Coordinates of C-alpha atoms and ligand atoms in Angstrom, one line a residue:
Chain A
M1 CA -187.9 13.4 -65.7
T2 CA -185.3 14.0 -68.3
E3 CA -185.2 11.8 -71.4
F4 CA -182.0 10.1 -72.4
A5 CA -181.0 8.5 -75.7
T6 CA -179.9 5.2 -73.9
P7 CA -180.4 4.9 -70.2
A8 CA -177.7 3.2 -68.3
I9 CA -180.3 1.1 -66.6
A10 CA -183.8 0.7 -68.0
I11 CA -186.2 -1.3 -65.8
D12 CA -189.4 -1.7 -67.7
G13 CA -192.6 -3.1 -66.2
V14 CA -190.7 -5.6 -64.2
G15 CA -192.4 -8.2 -62.0
K16 CA -191.1 -11.2 -60.0
D17 CA -193.0 -13.9 -58.2
Y18 CA -191.4 -16.3 -55.6
L19 CA -192.9 -19.7 -54.9
D20 CA -193.7 -20.0 -51.3
P21 CA -191.4 -22.7 -49.9
R22 CA -194.2 -23.8 -47.6
G23 CA -196.5 -24.4 -50.6
G24 CA -198.8 -21.4 -50.3
P25 CA -199.6 -19.1 -53.2
P26 CA -196.7 -17.4 -54.9
V27 CA -195.3 -14.3 -53.3
R28 CA -195.6 -11.3 -55.6
A29 CA -192.2 -9.8 -54.8
L30 CA -192.2 -7.1 -57.5
D31 CA -194.9 -5.8 -59.9
G32 CA -194.9 -3.3 -62.6
V33 CA -191.6 -1.6 -61.7
D34 CA -190.4 1.1 -64.1
I35 CA -187.2 2.9 -63.4
S36 CA -184.9 4.6 -65.9
I37 CA -181.4 5.7 -64.8
A38 CA -179.2 8.0 -66.8
P39 CA -175.5 7.3 -67.5
G40 CA -173.5 8.6 -64.6
E41 CA -176.5 9.0 -62.3
F42 CA -176.5 8.0 -58.6
V43 CA -179.8 6.5 -57.7
S44 CA -180.8 5.0 -54.3
I45 CA -183.7 2.6 -53.6
I46 CA -185.3 2.8 -50.2
G47 CA -188.3 1.0 -48.8
P48 CA -189.6 -1.3 -46.1
S49 CA -188.1 -4.7 -45.5
G50 CA -189.4 -7.2 -48.0
C51 CA -190.4 -4.7 -50.7
G52 CA -188.1 -6.4 -53.2
K53 CA -185.0 -4.1 -53.3
T54 CA -182.5 -7.0 -53.2
T55 CA -184.6 -8.9 -55.8
L56 CA -184.5 -5.9 -58.1
L57 CA -180.8 -5.4 -57.7
K58 CA -180.1 -9.0 -58.4
M59 CA -182.2 -8.9 -61.5
V60 CA -180.3 -5.9 -62.8
D61 CA -177.1 -7.9 -62.2
G62 CA -178.6 -10.9 -64.0
L63 CA -178.2 -13.2 -61.0
I64 CA -182.0 -13.9 -61.2
G65 CA -184.3 -13.6 -64.1
V66 CA -187.4 -11.4 -64.4
D67 CA -190.9 -13.0 -64.6
R68 CA -192.5 -10.0 -66.4
G69 CA -191.1 -7.0 -68.1
E70 CA -187.6 -6.3 -69.2
I71 CA -184.3 -4.9 -67.9
S72 CA -181.7 -3.4 -70.1
V73 CA -178.2 -2.1 -69.2
L74 CA -176.6 0.3 -71.6
G75 CA -179.2 -0.7 -74.2
R76 CA -178.6 -4.4 -73.9
R77 CA -181.2 -6.7 -72.5
V78 CA -179.9 -8.4 -69.3
S79 CA -179.8 -12.2 -69.5
G80 CA -177.1 -12.9 -66.9
P81 CA -174.1 -11.2 -65.2
G82 CA -172.0 -9.1 -67.5
P83 CA -168.6 -7.4 -67.5
E84 CA -170.1 -3.9 -67.5
R85 CA -171.7 -4.5 -64.1
A86 CA -170.3 -5.2 -60.7
V87 CA -171.8 -5.7 -57.3
V88 CA -170.8 -4.6 -53.8
F89 CA -172.4 -7.1 -51.3
Q90 CA -174.0 -6.4 -48.0
S91 CA -172.1 -9.2 -46.4
F92 CA -168.9 -8.2 -48.2
A93 CA -168.6 -11.8 -49.6
L94 CA -164.8 -11.7 -49.4
L95 CA -162.8 -14.9 -49.6
P96 CA -161.1 -15.3 -46.2
W97 CA -158.4 -17.6 -47.5
L98 CA -157.1 -15.1 -50.0
T99 CA -155.1 -12.0 -49.3
V100 CA -156.7 -8.6 -49.7
E101 CA -154.9 -8.1 -53.0
D102 CA -156.1 -11.5 -54.3
N103 CA -159.6 -10.6 -53.2
V104 CA -159.5 -7.4 -55.2
A105 CA -158.1 -9.2 -58.2
F106 CA -160.8 -11.9 -58.1
G107 CA -163.0 -10.4 -60.8
L108 CA -159.9 -9.7 -63.0
K109 CA -158.8 -13.3 -62.7
Q110 CA -162.2 -14.5 -63.9
R111 CA -161.7 -12.4 -66.9
G112 CA -158.4 -14.0 -67.7
V113 CA -156.2 -10.9 -66.9
A114 CA -152.6 -11.9 -66.5
A115 CA -151.2 -12.2 -62.9
Q116 CA -148.8 -9.3 -63.2
E117 CA -151.5 -7.0 -64.6
R118 CA -154.0 -8.2 -61.9
R119 CA -151.5 -7.3 -59.2
R120 CA -150.9 -3.8 -60.6
I121 CA -154.7 -3.0 -61.0
A122 CA -155.5 -4.5 -57.6
R123 CA -152.9 -2.3 -55.9
E124 CA -154.1 0.8 -57.8
H125 CA -157.7 0.2 -56.6
L126 CA -156.6 -0.5 -53.0
E127 CA -154.9 2.8 -53.1
R128 CA -158.0 4.4 -54.4
V129 CA -160.2 3.1 -51.5
G130 CA -157.6 4.1 -48.9
L131 CA -156.1 0.7 -48.3
G132 CA -152.7 1.1 -49.8
G133 CA -150.2 -1.1 -47.8
F134 CA -152.8 -3.7 -46.8
E135 CA -152.3 -5.9 -49.9
D136 CA -150.8 -8.9 -48.0
K137 CA -153.3 -8.8 -45.1
H138 CA -156.2 -11.3 -44.9
P139 CA -159.8 -10.0 -44.6
S140 CA -160.1 -11.2 -41.0
Q141 CA -157.3 -8.8 -40.0
L142 CA -159.4 -5.8 -41.2
S143 CA -162.3 -4.0 -39.5
G144 CA -165.7 -4.2 -41.1
G145 CA -165.4 -0.9 -42.7
M146 CA -162.0 -1.8 -44.2
Q147 CA -163.4 -5.2 -45.4
Q148 CA -166.1 -3.4 -47.3
R149 CA -163.5 -1.1 -48.8
V150 CA -162.0 -4.3 -50.2
G151 CA -165.4 -5.3 -51.5
L152 CA -165.6 -1.9 -53.2
A153 CA -162.1 -2.1 -54.7
R154 CA -162.9 -5.6 -56.0
A155 CA -165.9 -4.2 -57.9
L156 CA -164.1 -1.1 -59.1
A157 CA -161.1 -3.2 -60.3
V158 CA -163.2 -4.6 -63.2
N159 CA -163.9 -1.0 -64.3
P160 CA -167.7 -1.4 -64.4
S161 CA -170.0 1.1 -66.1
V162 CA -172.8 0.2 -63.6
L163 CA -172.1 -0.3 -59.9
L164 CA -174.8 -2.2 -57.9
M165 CA -174.7 -1.9 -54.2
D166 CA -177.0 -3.7 -51.8
E167 CA -177.0 -2.1 -48.4
P168 CA -173.2 -2.1 -48.6
F169 CA -172.7 -0.1 -45.4
S170 CA -175.5 -1.5 -43.2
A171 CA -173.2 -3.8 -41.2
I172 CA -170.7 -1.0 -40.5
D173 CA -170.7 1.3 -37.5
A174 CA -172.3 4.7 -37.8
Q175 CA -169.2 6.8 -37.8
T176 CA -167.2 4.7 -40.2
R177 CA -170.3 4.7 -42.4
L178 CA -170.2 8.4 -42.8
L179 CA -166.6 8.2 -44.0
L180 CA -167.4 5.5 -46.4
Q181 CA -170.3 7.5 -47.9
S182 CA -168.0 10.5 -48.5
D183 CA -165.3 8.3 -50.0
L184 CA -167.7 6.6 -52.3
L185 CA -168.9 9.9 -53.6
R186 CA -165.4 11.1 -54.2
I187 CA -164.5 7.9 -56.1
W188 CA -167.7 8.0 -58.1
A189 CA -167.1 11.7 -59.0
D190 CA -163.9 10.7 -60.7
T191 CA -165.6 8.2 -63.0
D192 CA -168.6 8.1 -65.2
M193 CA -170.1 5.2 -63.4
T194 CA -173.8 4.8 -62.8
V195 CA -174.6 3.7 -59.3
L196 CA -177.7 1.9 -58.1
F197 CA -177.6 1.8 -54.3
V198 CA -180.0 0.0 -52.0
T199 CA -180.3 1.3 -48.4
H200 CA -182.5 1.5 -45.4
A201 CA -180.9 4.7 -44.1
M202 CA -182.7 7.8 -45.2
D203 CA -179.8 10.2 -44.6
E204 CA -177.5 7.9 -46.6
A205 CA -179.9 7.9 -49.5
V206 CA -180.2 11.7 -49.5
F207 CA -176.5 12.4 -49.0
L208 CA -175.5 10.1 -51.9
S209 CA -178.1 10.3 -54.5
D210 CA -179.3 12.3 -57.5
R211 CA -182.7 10.6 -57.0
V212 CA -184.2 8.4 -54.3
V213 CA -186.6 5.8 -55.4
I214 CA -189.1 5.0 -52.6
M215 CA -190.7 1.6 -52.9
E216 CA -193.7 0.0 -51.2
P217 CA -194.2 -3.6 -50.3
R218 CA -196.7 -6.4 -51.3
P219 CA -196.4 -6.3 -54.1
G220 CA -193.1 -4.4 -54.4
R221 CA -193.7 -1.2 -56.5
V222 CA -192.2 2.2 -56.9
R223 CA -194.2 4.6 -54.7
E224 CA -192.4 7.8 -55.7
V225 CA -189.1 9.1 -57.1
L226 CA -187.7 12.0 -55.2
P227 CA -185.1 14.2 -56.9
I228 CA -182.3 15.4 -54.5
D229 CA -181.3 18.9 -55.5
L230 CA -178.4 19.2 -53.1
P231 CA -175.3 20.7 -54.9
R232 CA -172.3 18.6 -55.7
P233 CA -169.6 17.9 -54.7
R234 CA -171.2 17.1 -51.4
T235 CA -169.1 17.6 -48.3
E236 CA -169.8 16.7 -44.7
E237 CA -171.2 20.2 -44.1
I238 CA -174.2 19.5 -46.3
R239 CA -175.5 17.1 -43.7
S240 CA -176.2 20.1 -41.3
T241 CA -178.1 22.2 -43.9
A242 CA -181.8 22.9 -43.8
R243 CA -182.3 21.4 -47.2
F244 CA -180.7 18.1 -46.2
A245 CA -183.0 17.9 -43.2
E246 CA -186.1 18.7 -45.4
L247 CA -185.3 16.1 -48.0
T248 CA -184.6 13.5 -45.3
S249 CA -187.9 14.2 -43.6
A250 CA -189.6 14.1 -47.0
V251 CA -188.3 10.5 -47.5
W252 CA -189.4 9.7 -43.9
D253 CA -192.9 11.1 -44.7
R254 CA -193.4 8.6 -47.5
L255 CA -192.0 5.7 -45.6
R256 CA -193.7 6.4 -42.3
G257 CA -197.1 5.6 -43.7
M258 CA -196.0 2.2 -45.0
I259 CA -194.3 1.3 -41.8
A260 CA -197.2 2.4 -39.7
N261 CA -199.5 0.2 -41.9
E262 CA -197.1 -2.6 -41.4
D263 CA -197.3 -2.3 -37.6
A264 CA -201.0 -2.1 -37.6
A265 CA -201.4 -5.2 -39.8
Chain B
M1 CA -147.4 -8.0 -21.2
S2 CA -146.4 -10.6 -18.7
L3 CA -149.6 -12.4 -19.6
T4 CA -148.6 -12.8 -23.3
T5 CA -145.1 -14.0 -22.4
T6 CA -146.2 -16.6 -19.9
R7 CA -149.1 -18.0 -22.0
P8 CA -147.2 -20.3 -24.4
V9 CA -145.2 -21.7 -21.6
R10 CA -148.3 -22.4 -19.6
R11 CA -150.0 -24.0 -22.6
L12 CA -147.0 -26.3 -23.1
G13 CA -147.0 -27.1 -19.5
T14 CA -150.7 -28.0 -19.5
R15 CA -150.2 -30.2 -22.6
F16 CA -147.4 -32.1 -20.8
L17 CA -149.5 -32.5 -17.7
G18 CA -152.3 -33.8 -19.8
V19 CA -150.2 -36.7 -20.9
V20 CA -149.1 -37.7 -17.4
P21 CA -152.4 -39.5 -16.4
F22 CA -152.1 -41.5 -19.6
L23 CA -148.5 -42.5 -18.8
V24 CA -149.5 -43.4 -15.3
S25 CA -152.4 -45.6 -16.4
L26 CA -150.3 -47.2 -19.2
T27 CA -147.5 -48.1 -16.7
V28 CA -150.0 -49.6 -14.3
V29 CA -151.7 -51.6 -17.1
L30 CA -148.3 -52.9 -18.4
V31 CA -147.1 -53.8 -14.9
V32 CA -150.3 -55.7 -14.1
L33 CA -150.2 -57.5 -17.4
E34 CA -146.6 -58.4 -16.9
L35 CA -147.3 -59.8 -13.4
V36 CA -150.4 -61.7 -14.5
G37 CA -148.5 -63.0 -17.5
R38 CA -145.6 -64.2 -15.4
T39 CA -147.9 -66.4 -13.4
G40 CA -148.8 -68.2 -16.6
A41 CA -152.4 -68.6 -15.4
F42 CA -154.1 -67.4 -18.5
I43 CA -153.0 -68.4 -22.0
A44 CA -154.5 -65.2 -23.3
V45 CA -152.2 -63.0 -21.2
P46 CA -148.6 -63.5 -22.1
P47 CA -146.0 -61.4 -20.2
V48 CA -145.7 -58.0 -21.7
T49 CA -141.9 -58.4 -22.0
D50 CA -142.4 -61.5 -24.1
V51 CA -144.7 -59.5 -26.5
A52 CA -142.1 -56.8 -26.6
A53 CA -139.4 -59.4 -27.4
R54 CA -141.5 -60.9 -30.2
F55 CA -142.2 -57.4 -31.5
G56 CA -138.5 -56.8 -31.7
E57 CA -137.9 -60.1 -33.5
L58 CA -140.8 -59.4 -35.9
L59 CA -139.2 -56.2 -37.0
T60 CA -135.8 -57.6 -37.5
N61 CA -136.1 -61.2 -38.6
G62 CA -137.8 -60.6 -41.9
T63 CA -141.1 -62.4 -41.1
L64 CA -142.9 -59.1 -41.8
I65 CA -141.4 -58.3 -45.2
E66 CA -143.6 -60.3 -47.4
P67 CA -146.9 -59.9 -45.5
L68 CA -146.2 -56.1 -45.2
R69 CA -145.6 -55.8 -48.9
T70 CA -148.9 -57.7 -49.7
S71 CA -150.9 -55.7 -47.2
L72 CA -149.6 -52.3 -48.2
T73 CA -150.2 -53.0 -51.9
T74 CA -153.8 -54.1 -51.2
L75 CA -154.3 -51.1 -48.9
G76 CA -152.8 -48.6 -51.4
I77 CA -154.9 -49.8 -54.3
G78 CA -158.0 -50.0 -52.2
L79 CA -157.6 -46.5 -50.7
A80 CA -156.7 -45.0 -54.1
I81 CA -160.0 -46.3 -55.5
S82 CA -161.9 -45.2 -52.4
I83 CA -160.5 -41.7 -52.3
G84 CA -160.6 -41.2 -56.1
A85 CA -164.1 -42.6 -56.7
G86 CA -165.4 -41.4 -53.3
T87 CA -164.4 -37.9 -54.1
V88 CA -165.9 -37.9 -57.5
I89 CA -169.2 -39.4 -56.3
G90 CA -169.2 -37.0 -53.3
L91 CA -168.7 -34.0 -55.6
A92 CA -171.5 -35.1 -57.8
M93 CA -173.8 -35.5 -54.8
G94 CA -172.8 -32.2 -53.3
L95 CA -173.3 -30.3 -56.6
S96 CA -176.5 -32.0 -57.9
P97 CA -179.6 -32.5 -55.8
T98 CA -180.7 -35.2 -58.3
V99 CA -177.6 -37.3 -57.9
D100 CA -177.9 -36.8 -54.2
A101 CA -181.4 -38.0 -54.2
L102 CA -180.4 -41.0 -56.3
L103 CA -177.5 -42.2 -54.1
D104 CA -178.1 -40.8 -50.6
L105 CA -179.9 -43.9 -49.3
Y106 CA -177.2 -46.3 -50.6
V107 CA -174.4 -44.2 -49.1
K108 CA -176.2 -44.0 -45.7
A109 CA -176.7 -47.8 -45.9
G110 CA -173.0 -48.3 -46.7
M111 CA -172.0 -46.1 -43.8
S112 CA -173.8 -48.3 -41.3
A113 CA -174.0 -51.7 -42.9
P114 CA -171.9 -54.5 -41.4
I115 CA -169.6 -54.7 -44.4
I116 CA -168.0 -57.8 -43.1
A117 CA -171.2 -59.7 -44.0
F118 CA -170.6 -58.9 -47.7
V119 CA -167.2 -60.5 -47.8
P120 CA -168.6 -63.9 -48.9
L121 CA -170.5 -62.2 -51.7
L122 CA -167.3 -60.5 -52.7
M123 CA -165.6 -63.8 -52.8
L124 CA -168.3 -65.1 -55.1
L125 CA -167.7 -62.1 -57.4
F126 CA -164.0 -61.8 -57.3
G127 CA -162.7 -65.2 -56.1
I128 CA -160.1 -65.4 -53.4
G129 CA -157.4 -63.3 -55.2
P130 CA -156.3 -59.8 -54.2
E131 CA -159.3 -58.3 -55.9
T132 CA -161.6 -59.4 -53.1
R133 CA -159.3 -58.0 -50.5
I134 CA -159.1 -54.7 -52.4
A135 CA -162.9 -54.6 -52.7
T136 CA -163.1 -55.1 -48.9
V137 CA -160.8 -52.2 -48.3
V138 CA -162.9 -50.1 -50.7
L139 CA -166.2 -51.1 -49.1
F140 CA -164.9 -50.2 -45.7
S141 CA -163.5 -46.9 -46.6
I142 CA -165.4 -45.3 -49.5
W143 CA -168.6 -44.2 -47.7
V144 CA -167.0 -41.9 -45.3
V145 CA -165.1 -40.2 -48.2
I146 CA -168.3 -39.7 -50.1
V147 CA -170.2 -38.3 -47.2
N148 CA -167.5 -35.9 -46.1
T149 CA -167.0 -34.7 -49.7
S150 CA -170.6 -34.1 -50.4
S151 CA -171.4 -32.4 -47.2
G152 CA -168.2 -30.3 -47.4
I153 CA -169.1 -29.2 -51.0
R154 CA -172.6 -28.1 -49.9
R155 CA -171.3 -25.9 -47.1
A156 CA -170.1 -23.1 -49.4
D157 CA -171.4 -19.7 -48.3
P158 CA -174.2 -18.8 -50.7
A159 CA -173.1 -15.1 -50.7
R160 CA -169.6 -16.1 -51.9
L161 CA -171.1 -18.3 -54.6
E162 CA -173.3 -15.5 -55.7
M163 CA -170.4 -13.1 -55.7
A164 CA -168.4 -15.5 -58.0
R165 CA -171.3 -15.8 -60.3
S166 CA -171.7 -12.1 -60.5
F167 CA -168.1 -11.8 -61.6
G168 CA -168.6 -14.3 -64.3
T169 CA -166.9 -17.3 -62.8
T170 CA -167.6 -20.5 -64.6
R171 CA -169.2 -23.5 -62.8
W172 CA -165.8 -25.2 -62.8
G173 CA -164.2 -22.1 -61.5
V174 CA -166.7 -21.9 -58.7
L175 CA -165.9 -25.5 -57.8
R176 CA -162.2 -25.0 -57.8
Q177 CA -161.9 -21.5 -56.4
I178 CA -164.6 -21.6 -53.7
R179 CA -166.4 -24.9 -53.1
I180 CA -163.4 -27.1 -52.8
V181 CA -161.5 -24.6 -50.7
E182 CA -164.3 -24.2 -48.3
A183 CA -164.7 -28.0 -48.1
T184 CA -161.0 -28.7 -47.5
P185 CA -161.3 -29.5 -43.8
Y186 CA -164.1 -31.9 -44.6
L187 CA -162.3 -33.5 -47.5
L188 CA -159.2 -34.1 -45.3
E189 CA -161.3 -35.5 -42.4
G190 CA -163.0 -37.9 -44.9
V191 CA -159.6 -39.1 -46.1
R192 CA -158.3 -39.6 -42.6
L193 CA -161.4 -41.6 -41.5
G194 CA -161.3 -43.4 -44.8
V195 CA -157.7 -44.5 -44.3
A196 CA -158.5 -45.7 -40.7
R197 CA -161.5 -47.7 -41.9
G198 CA -159.5 -49.0 -44.9
V199 CA -156.9 -50.5 -42.5
K200 CA -159.7 -52.3 -40.7
G201 CA -161.1 -53.6 -44.0
L202 CA -157.7 -54.8 -45.0
I203 CA -157.1 -56.9 -41.9
N204 CA -160.7 -58.2 -41.9
G205 CA -160.2 -59.2 -45.6
E206 CA -156.9 -60.9 -45.0
V207 CA -158.2 -62.9 -42.0
L208 CA -161.4 -64.0 -43.7
I209 CA -160.5 -64.4 -47.3
A210 CA -157.0 -65.7 -47.7
I211 CA -154.3 -66.2 -45.2
V212 CA -151.9 -63.5 -46.6
G213 CA -150.5 -60.3 -45.4
L214 CA -150.6 -59.0 -41.9
G215 CA -154.1 -60.4 -41.4
G216 CA -152.7 -63.7 -42.4
L217 CA -150.1 -63.5 -39.6
V218 CA -152.9 -62.7 -37.2
K219 CA -154.7 -65.7 -38.3
T220 CA -151.7 -68.0 -38.2
Y221 CA -150.6 -67.0 -34.8
G222 CA -154.1 -66.8 -33.4
T223 CA -154.9 -70.4 -34.6
A224 CA -151.6 -71.6 -33.1
F225 CA -152.5 -69.8 -29.8
S226 CA -149.1 -68.1 -30.0
M227 CA -150.3 -65.2 -28.0
D228 CA -147.1 -63.2 -27.6
Q229 CA -146.5 -63.3 -31.4
L230 CA -150.2 -62.5 -32.0
Y231 CA -150.1 -59.4 -29.8
A232 CA -146.8 -58.3 -31.4
V233 CA -148.5 -58.4 -34.9
I234 CA -151.6 -56.6 -33.6
L235 CA -149.4 -54.0 -32.0
F236 CA -147.6 -53.6 -35.4
I237 CA -151.0 -53.2 -37.2
V238 CA -152.2 -50.6 -34.8
L239 CA -149.0 -48.6 -35.2
L240 CA -149.2 -49.0 -39.0
A241 CA -152.8 -47.7 -38.9
L242 CA -151.7 -44.7 -36.9
L243 CA -148.8 -44.1 -39.3
A244 CA -151.2 -44.4 -42.3
V245 CA -153.6 -41.9 -40.8
G246 CA -150.8 -39.6 -39.8
T247 CA -149.4 -39.8 -43.4
A248 CA -152.8 -38.9 -44.8
S249 CA -153.1 -36.0 -42.4
A250 CA -149.7 -34.7 -43.4
I251 CA -150.0 -35.2 -47.2
G252 CA -153.6 -33.9 -47.5
P253 CA -152.9 -30.3 -46.8
L254 CA -150.0 -30.4 -49.2
I255 CA -152.3 -31.5 -52.0
L256 CA -155.1 -29.2 -51.1
R257 CA -152.8 -26.3 -50.5
H258 CA -154.5 -23.0 -49.8
N259 CA -153.6 -20.3 -47.5
R260 CA -156.6 -20.7 -45.2
E261 CA -155.9 -17.9 -42.7
G262 CA -158.8 -16.3 -41.1
Ligands
LIG1 N1 -185.5 -17.0 -52.7 C1 -186.7 -16.6 -52.3 N2 -187.7 -17.5 -52.2 C2 -188.9 -17.1 -51.7 N3 -189.3 -15.8 -51.4 C3 -188.3 -14.9 -51.5 C4 -186.9 -15.2 -51.9 N4 -186.2 -14.1 -51.9 C5 -187.0 -13.1 -51.5 N5 -188.2 -13.6 -51.3 C6 -189.4 -12.8 -50.8 O1 -189.6 -11.7 -51.8 C7 -189.8 -10.5 -51.1 C8 -188.8 -9.5 -51.5 O2 -187.5 -9.9 -50.9 P1 -186.2 -9.0 -51.0 O3 -185.1 -9.7 -50.3 O4 -186.0 -8.6 -52.4 O5 -186.6 -7.7 -50.2 P2 -185.8 -6.5 -49.7 O6 -186.5 -5.3 -50.0 O7 -184.4 -6.6 -50.1 O8 -185.8 -6.7 -48.1 P3 -184.7 -6.2 -47.0 O9 -184.9 -4.7 -46.8 O10 -185.1 -7.0 -45.8 O11 -183.4 -6.6 -47.5 C9 -189.9 -10.8 -49.6 O12 -191.3 -11.0 -49.3 C10 -189.1 -12.1 -49.5 O13 -189.7 -12.9 -48.5
LIG2 MG1 -182.5 -6.8 -49.2

């Protein structure tokens, strides 16, 4: 792995235990996780359900604290949410009573950006995610795919250095999902954002990422980090190449063992 | 196409038809009461037309002015206390599990306790002045405001709360921008029910504590077995309660004004 002066995200020996709500012994959700992500890198995390992907992402955002180890973003130790990070949520987490534009402006408003300026920035980012003209609609008037575009625009609007995405496209139909993946890559390529992307879809991880982190459960650990050597910019055609198929099946090879164990257990 | 154009018409038609059985039953009840009343066999059943005539007099001859002023003042102060304090207590319970654990039992007890039984105690505490009547209104109405506020505040979608926290929203910001908005229907329902219960408390207090206000009129006419006047006042109180609840329903959304589409 390449060494960088300051990683965008440095996850260092991180562990997390959850108390069992029914009073059993604590669940070891994560243990000894080390991941270092370079500025501008696109890294996906994949692994069986319950291996701690969401927990890890929330810890990088500072929504929950680490029990062991340390996480730094841009060289600064994470102790809570910060302005250089933004999250795109699996359930979109839009506010249905606000217009699309006000949803996109939500983060800006929290930062005290003036109304006029918020409006301008929100519109600019709606344009960027392909929703120009939808400013005054409400989220319920949009399809799932469009709602998540709003979620993406809301995160982009605060101009984050680090974008955290937790299965952002898992609730979206397969065709729309492919479009969203391409659009995300296009948007990311225009920035120097670092992206940490959690997914269950192997093809999605391969298509998007520079590296795929494969995790295993109980306790959640990094099993392997797979570099994705597909050229960029990545277009739809790349999905039908032999290398794409090889890499996807390489991910599946690592996962299959864990899921088979799961089924046997 | 034809379906979309006929739908509103049909809905209006259905709504109108829905009222018809009520109108029929009301007419039957009124006619029966009138006939029974005309026989003069039961002192408790005066002719409906007499009640209507007394109601007309009540509205025009000035008998109502002073009692109405007294009652509305008591009700207004009592409800202001209930809605103000009830909302604050409800917010505290909704936001803090500790406060909730501390107060929950008392609130549940207050919801179901026969408040009327506490009126003598209130008289000991506050005497027979307006304070006791105001306290009665408060004790009748505050619990439902607390319960609706606290359960409304707790309903906020955890994913939205997390989203707000991630974007650096302050605790106060989360309360204002998310929790209260999501709780709005519950807050409004709490106020509506609180107003209805407050009117009950008002009349109970006036009848039991001091012969003043609308409750005082009820007591006066009731003791004198002046049934047509008694029913006219009761009719007025019921209409007043409906008006108060209606006003609360109309004003509430103006105060808690959010575009809640979707
Ligand atoms: N708040 C919590 N309290 C107790 N246990 C929890 C809590 N959150 C997560 N866990 C447990 O920690 C482990 C990791 O959960 P996490 O949600 O991070 O997994 P995940 O990899 O995101 O799973 P999925 O793929 O299903 O989203 C699981 O065993 C889960 O049951
Ligand atoms: Mg998860």
